[in-house]
mmCIF file of C-alpha atoms in Angstrom:
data_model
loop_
_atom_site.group_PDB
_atom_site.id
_atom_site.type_symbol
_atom_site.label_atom_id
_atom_site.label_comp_id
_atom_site.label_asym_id
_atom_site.label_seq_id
_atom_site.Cartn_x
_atom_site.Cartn_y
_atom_site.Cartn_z
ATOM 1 C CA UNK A 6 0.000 0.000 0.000
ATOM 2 C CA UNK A 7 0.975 3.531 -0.809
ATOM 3 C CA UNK A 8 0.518 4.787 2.939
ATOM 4 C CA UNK A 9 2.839 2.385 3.559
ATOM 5 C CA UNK A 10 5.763 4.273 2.301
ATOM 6 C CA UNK A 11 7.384 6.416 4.272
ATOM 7 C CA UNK A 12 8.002 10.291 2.788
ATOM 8 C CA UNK A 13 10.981 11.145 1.439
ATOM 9 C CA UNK A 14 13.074 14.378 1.479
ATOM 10 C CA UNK A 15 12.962 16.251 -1.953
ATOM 11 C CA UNK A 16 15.503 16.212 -4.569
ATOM 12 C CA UNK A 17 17.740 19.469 -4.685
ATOM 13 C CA UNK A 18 16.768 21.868 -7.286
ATOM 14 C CA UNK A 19 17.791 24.591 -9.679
ATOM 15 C CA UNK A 20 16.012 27.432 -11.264
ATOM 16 C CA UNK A 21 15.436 26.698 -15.080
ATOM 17 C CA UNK A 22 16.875 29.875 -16.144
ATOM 18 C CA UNK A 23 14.426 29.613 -19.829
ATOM 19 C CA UNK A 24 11.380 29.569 -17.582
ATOM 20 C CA UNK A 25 12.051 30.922 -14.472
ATOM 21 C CA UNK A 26 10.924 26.959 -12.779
ATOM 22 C CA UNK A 27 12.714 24.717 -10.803
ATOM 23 C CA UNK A 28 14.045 21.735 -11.888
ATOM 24 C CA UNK A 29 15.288 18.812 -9.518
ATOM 25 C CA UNK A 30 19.176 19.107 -10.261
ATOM 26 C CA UNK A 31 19.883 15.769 -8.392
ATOM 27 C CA UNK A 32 17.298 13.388 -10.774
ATOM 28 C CA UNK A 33 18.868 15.072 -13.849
ATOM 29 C CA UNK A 34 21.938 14.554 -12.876
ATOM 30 C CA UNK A 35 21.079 10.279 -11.728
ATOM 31 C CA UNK A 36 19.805 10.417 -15.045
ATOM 32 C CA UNK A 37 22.326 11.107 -17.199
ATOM 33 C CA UNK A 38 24.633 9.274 -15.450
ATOM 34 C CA UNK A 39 22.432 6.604 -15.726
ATOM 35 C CA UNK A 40 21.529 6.804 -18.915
ATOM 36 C CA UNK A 41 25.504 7.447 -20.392
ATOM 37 C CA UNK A 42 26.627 4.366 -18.723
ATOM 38 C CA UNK A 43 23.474 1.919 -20.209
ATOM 39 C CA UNK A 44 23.984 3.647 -24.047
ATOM 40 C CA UNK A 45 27.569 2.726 -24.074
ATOM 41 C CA UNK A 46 27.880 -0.284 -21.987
ATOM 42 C CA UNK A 47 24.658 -1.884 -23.160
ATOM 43 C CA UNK A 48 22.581 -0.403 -25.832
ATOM 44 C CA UNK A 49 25.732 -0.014 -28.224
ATOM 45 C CA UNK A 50 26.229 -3.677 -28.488
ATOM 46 C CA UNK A 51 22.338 -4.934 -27.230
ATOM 47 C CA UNK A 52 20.414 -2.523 -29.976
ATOM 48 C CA UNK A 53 22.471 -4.509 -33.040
ATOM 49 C CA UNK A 54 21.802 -7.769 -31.513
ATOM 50 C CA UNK A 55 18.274 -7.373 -30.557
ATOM 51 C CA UNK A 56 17.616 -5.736 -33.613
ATOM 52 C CA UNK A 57 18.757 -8.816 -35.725
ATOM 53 C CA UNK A 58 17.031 -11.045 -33.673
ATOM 54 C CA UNK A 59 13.587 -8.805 -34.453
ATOM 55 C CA UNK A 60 14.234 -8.354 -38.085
ATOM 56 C CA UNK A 61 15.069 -12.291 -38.773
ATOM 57 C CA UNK A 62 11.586 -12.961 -37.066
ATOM 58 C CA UNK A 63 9.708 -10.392 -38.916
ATOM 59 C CA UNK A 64 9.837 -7.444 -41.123
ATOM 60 C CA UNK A 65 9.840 -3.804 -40.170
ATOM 61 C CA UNK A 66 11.686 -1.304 -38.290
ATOM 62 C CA UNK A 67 13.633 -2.222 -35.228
ATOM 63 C CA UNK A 68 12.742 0.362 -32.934
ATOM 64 C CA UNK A 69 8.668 0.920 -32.411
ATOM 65 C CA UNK A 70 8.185 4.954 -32.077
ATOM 66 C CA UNK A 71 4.850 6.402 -30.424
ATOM 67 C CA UNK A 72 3.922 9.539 -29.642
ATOM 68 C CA UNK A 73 3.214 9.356 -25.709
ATOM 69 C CA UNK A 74 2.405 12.305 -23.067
ATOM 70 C CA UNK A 75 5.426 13.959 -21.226
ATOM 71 C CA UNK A 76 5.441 16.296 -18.642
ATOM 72 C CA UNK A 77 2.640 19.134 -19.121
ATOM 73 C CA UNK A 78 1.005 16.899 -21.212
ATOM 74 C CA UNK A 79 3.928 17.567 -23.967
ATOM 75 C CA UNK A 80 3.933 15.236 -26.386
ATOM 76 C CA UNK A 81 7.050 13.317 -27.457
ATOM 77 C CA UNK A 82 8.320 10.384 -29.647
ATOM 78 C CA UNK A 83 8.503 7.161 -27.165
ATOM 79 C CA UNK A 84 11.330 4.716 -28.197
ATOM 80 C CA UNK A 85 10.611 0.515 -27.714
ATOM 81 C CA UNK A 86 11.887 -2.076 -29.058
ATOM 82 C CA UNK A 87 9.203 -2.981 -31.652
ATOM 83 C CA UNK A 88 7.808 -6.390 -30.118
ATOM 84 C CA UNK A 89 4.711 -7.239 -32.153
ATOM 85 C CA UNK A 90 3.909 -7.790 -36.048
ATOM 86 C CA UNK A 91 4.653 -4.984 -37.297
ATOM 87 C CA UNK A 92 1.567 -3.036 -39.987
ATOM 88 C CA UNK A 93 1.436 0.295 -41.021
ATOM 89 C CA UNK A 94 -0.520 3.025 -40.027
ATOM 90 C CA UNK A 95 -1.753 0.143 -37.441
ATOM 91 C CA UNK A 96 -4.544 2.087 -34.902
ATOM 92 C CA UNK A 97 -3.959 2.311 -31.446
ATOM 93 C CA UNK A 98 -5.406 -0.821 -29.210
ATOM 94 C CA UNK A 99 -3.766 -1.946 -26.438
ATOM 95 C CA UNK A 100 -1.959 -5.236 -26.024
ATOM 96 C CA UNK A 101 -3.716 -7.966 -24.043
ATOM 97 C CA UNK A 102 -2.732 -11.352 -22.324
ATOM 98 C CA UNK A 103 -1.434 -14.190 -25.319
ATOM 99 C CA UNK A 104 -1.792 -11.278 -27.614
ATOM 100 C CA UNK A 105 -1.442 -12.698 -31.496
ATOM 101 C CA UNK A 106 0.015 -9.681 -32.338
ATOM 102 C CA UNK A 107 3.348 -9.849 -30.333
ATOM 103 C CA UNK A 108 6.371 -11.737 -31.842
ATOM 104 C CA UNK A 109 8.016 -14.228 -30.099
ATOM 105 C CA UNK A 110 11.151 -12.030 -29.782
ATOM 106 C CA UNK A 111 9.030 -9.486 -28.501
ATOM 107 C CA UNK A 112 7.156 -12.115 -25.937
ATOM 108 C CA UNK A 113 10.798 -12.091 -24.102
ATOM 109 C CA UNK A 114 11.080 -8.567 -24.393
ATOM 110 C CA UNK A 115 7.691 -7.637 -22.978
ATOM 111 C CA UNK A 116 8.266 -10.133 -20.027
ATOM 112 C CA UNK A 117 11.934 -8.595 -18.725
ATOM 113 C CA UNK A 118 10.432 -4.858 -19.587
ATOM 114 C CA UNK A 119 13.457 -5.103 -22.086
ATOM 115 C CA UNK A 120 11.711 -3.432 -24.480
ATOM 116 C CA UNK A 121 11.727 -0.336 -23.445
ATOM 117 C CA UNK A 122 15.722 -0.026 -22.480
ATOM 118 C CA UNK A 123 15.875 2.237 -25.689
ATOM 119 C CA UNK A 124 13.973 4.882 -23.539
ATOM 120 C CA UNK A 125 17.563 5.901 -22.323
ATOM 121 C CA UNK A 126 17.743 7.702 -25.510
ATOM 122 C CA UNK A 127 14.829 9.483 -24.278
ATOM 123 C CA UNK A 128 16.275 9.969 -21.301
ATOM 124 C CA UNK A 129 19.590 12.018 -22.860
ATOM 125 C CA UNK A 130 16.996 13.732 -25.097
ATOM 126 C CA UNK A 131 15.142 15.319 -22.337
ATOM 127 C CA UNK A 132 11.933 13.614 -22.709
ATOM 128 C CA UNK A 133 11.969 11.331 -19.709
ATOM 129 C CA UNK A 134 13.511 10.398 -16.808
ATOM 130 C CA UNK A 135 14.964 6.930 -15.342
ATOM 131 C CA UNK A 136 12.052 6.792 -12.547
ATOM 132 C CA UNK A 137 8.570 8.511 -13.408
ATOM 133 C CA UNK A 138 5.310 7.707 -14.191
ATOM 134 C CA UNK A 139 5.087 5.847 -17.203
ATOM 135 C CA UNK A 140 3.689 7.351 -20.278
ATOM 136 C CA UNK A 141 0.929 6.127 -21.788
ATOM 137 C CA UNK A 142 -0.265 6.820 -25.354
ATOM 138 C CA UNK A 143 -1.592 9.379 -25.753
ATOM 139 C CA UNK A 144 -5.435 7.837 -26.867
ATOM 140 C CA UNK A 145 -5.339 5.888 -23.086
ATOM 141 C CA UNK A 146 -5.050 9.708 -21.775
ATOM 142 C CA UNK A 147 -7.994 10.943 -23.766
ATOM 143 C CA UNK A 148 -9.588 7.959 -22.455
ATOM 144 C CA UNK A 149 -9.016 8.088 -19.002
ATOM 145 C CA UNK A 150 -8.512 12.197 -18.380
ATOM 146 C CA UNK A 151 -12.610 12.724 -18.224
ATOM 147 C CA UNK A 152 -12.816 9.682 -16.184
ATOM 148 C CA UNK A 153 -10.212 10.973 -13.630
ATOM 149 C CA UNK A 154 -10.318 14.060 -11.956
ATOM 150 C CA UNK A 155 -6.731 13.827 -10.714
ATOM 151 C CA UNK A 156 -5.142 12.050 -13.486
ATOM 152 C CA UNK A 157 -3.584 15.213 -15.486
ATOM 153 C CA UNK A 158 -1.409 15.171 -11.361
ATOM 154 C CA UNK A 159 0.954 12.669 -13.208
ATOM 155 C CA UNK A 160 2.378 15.190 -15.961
ATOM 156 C CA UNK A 161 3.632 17.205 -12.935
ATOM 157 C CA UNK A 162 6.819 15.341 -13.348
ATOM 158 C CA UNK A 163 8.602 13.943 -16.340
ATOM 159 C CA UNK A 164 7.803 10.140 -17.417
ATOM 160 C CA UNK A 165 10.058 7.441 -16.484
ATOM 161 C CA UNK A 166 11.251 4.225 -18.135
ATOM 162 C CA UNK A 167 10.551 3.056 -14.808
ATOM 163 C CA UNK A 168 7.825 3.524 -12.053
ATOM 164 C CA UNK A 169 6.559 3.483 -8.236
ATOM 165 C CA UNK A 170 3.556 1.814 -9.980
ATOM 166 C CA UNK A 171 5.198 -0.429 -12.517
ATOM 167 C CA UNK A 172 7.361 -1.977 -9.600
ATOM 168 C CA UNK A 173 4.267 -2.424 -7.972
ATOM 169 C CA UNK A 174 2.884 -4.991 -10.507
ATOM 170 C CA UNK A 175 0.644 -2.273 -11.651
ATOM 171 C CA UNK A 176 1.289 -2.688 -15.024
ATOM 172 C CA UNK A 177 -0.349 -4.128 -18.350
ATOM 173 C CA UNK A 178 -3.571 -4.040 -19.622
ATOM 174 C CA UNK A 179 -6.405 -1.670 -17.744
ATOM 175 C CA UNK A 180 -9.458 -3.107 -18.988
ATOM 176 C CA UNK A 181 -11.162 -1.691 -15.852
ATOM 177 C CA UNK A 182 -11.552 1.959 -14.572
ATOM 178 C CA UNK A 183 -10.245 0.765 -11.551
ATOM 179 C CA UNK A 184 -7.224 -0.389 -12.592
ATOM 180 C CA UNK A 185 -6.455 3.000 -13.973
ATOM 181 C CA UNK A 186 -7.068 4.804 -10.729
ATOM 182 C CA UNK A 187 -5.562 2.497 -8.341
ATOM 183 C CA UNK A 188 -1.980 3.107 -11.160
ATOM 184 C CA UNK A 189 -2.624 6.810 -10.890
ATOM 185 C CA UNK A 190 -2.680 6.439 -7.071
ATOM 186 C CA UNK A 191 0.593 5.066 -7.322
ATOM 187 C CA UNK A 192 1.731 7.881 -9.725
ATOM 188 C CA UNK A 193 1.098 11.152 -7.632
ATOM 189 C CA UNK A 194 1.977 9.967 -4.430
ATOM 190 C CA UNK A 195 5.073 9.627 -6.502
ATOM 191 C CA UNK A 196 5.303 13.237 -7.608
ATOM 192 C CA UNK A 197 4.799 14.170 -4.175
ATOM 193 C CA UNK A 198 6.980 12.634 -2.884
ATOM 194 C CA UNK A 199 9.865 11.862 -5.315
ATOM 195 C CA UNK A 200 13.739 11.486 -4.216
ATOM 196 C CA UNK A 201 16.830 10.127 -4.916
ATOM 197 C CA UNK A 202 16.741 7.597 -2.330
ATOM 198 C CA UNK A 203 13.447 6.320 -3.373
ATOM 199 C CA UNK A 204 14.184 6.468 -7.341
ATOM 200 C CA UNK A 205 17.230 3.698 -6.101
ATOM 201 C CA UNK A 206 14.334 1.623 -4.046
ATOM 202 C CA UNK A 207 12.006 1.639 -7.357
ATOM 203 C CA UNK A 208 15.573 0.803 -9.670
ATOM 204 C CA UNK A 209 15.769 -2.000 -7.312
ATOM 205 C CA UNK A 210 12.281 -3.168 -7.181
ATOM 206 C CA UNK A 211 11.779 -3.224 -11.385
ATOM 207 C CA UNK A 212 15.124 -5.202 -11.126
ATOM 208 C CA UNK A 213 13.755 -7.817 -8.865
ATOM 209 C CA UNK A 214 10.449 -8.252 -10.995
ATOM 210 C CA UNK A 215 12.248 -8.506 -14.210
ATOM 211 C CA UNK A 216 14.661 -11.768 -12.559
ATOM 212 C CA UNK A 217 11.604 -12.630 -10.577
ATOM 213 C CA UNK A 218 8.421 -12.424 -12.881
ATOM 214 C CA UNK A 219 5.276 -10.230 -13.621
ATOM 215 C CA UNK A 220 2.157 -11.832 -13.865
ATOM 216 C CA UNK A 221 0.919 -8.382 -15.472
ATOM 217 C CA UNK A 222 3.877 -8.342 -18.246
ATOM 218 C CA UNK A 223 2.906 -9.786 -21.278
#
């Protein structure tokens, strides 16, 4: 349970000279770090590999792009590794449990959340951070923004590849309104409450489900 957690102390910030906000220096900092050491110790040599791997299984691009929400509600191109069939101009639906559409390559990738390790590039870029809430596409916001009176409370802070909700097991599918809510819970108790110390609990927590298993990862 969220009320479980206890507070944490707030990241050090900075004022963002261009508009005059602040801007957690610390999380910025994490993340580039972060996100410098996967690109050139990982992703250089993991994006080739992968990427043959997809491509010998099916045609189409490697990497999936989709516009997702950032923080504000900003808009921004979401990297993945692209883990289903791929068809053009496909509309959005989301994917479900023994999905048809999703490659077997992609059935491993889904499964150890390694699918979305290209998001580091998002990361450098700005978009995102390492720990957030995670962005949806943009259609589940129309969807669920009307439904929720708090939900827009999640774009406070910048999406991560990684968060307090997905470690959670809240994750997947939300084929009920509920589901939604009790993920958004999750999500601005984060923004309230968001800290270095607590970004290294959620690293560690995605870590143990991706050795351990996620029923909701498919």
């Amino acid at each position: 349970m969220i009320d479980l957690l206890k507070p944490e102390s707030s990241y050090y910030v900075v004022s963002d000279t261009a508009t005059g906000k602040q801007q957690p220096i610390a999380k910025r900092v994490f993340d580039i770090i972060v996100s410098l050491l996967v690109t050139i110790f990982i992703l250089s040599w993991f994006i080739p590999l992968i990427g043959l791997l997809i491509r010998l299984e099916s045609k189409g691009p490697i990497l999936f792009v989709q516009l997702r929400s950032g923080r504000n509600g900003r808009p921004f191109p979401c990297l993945k590794f692209r883990t289903m069939k791929y068809q053009k101009n496909a509309s959005f639906k989301q994917a479900t449990h023994n999905d048809i559409r999703v490659t077997r390559v992609g059935q491993v990738l889904r499964k150890t959340n390694l699918d979305e390790l290209p998001q580091v590039l998002n990361v450098i870029a700005g978009h995102m951070s390492i720990v957030g809430p995670r962005p949806h596409p943009i259609p589940l916001d129309v969807q669920y923004l009307p439904l929720i009176p708090e939900y827009r409370q999640r774009f406070k802070t910048k999406p991560g590849i990684t968060g307090l909700a997905q470690s959670k097991g809240l994750r997947g599918e939300t084929a009920e309104l509920n589901q939604m809510r009790h993920r958004v819970r999750y999500d601005i108790w984060y923004t309230k409450y968001a800290s270095l110390s607590l970004d290294l609990k959620i690293c560690w927590w995605t870590v143990e489900k991706m050795i351990k298993g996620d029923k909701n990862a498919w």
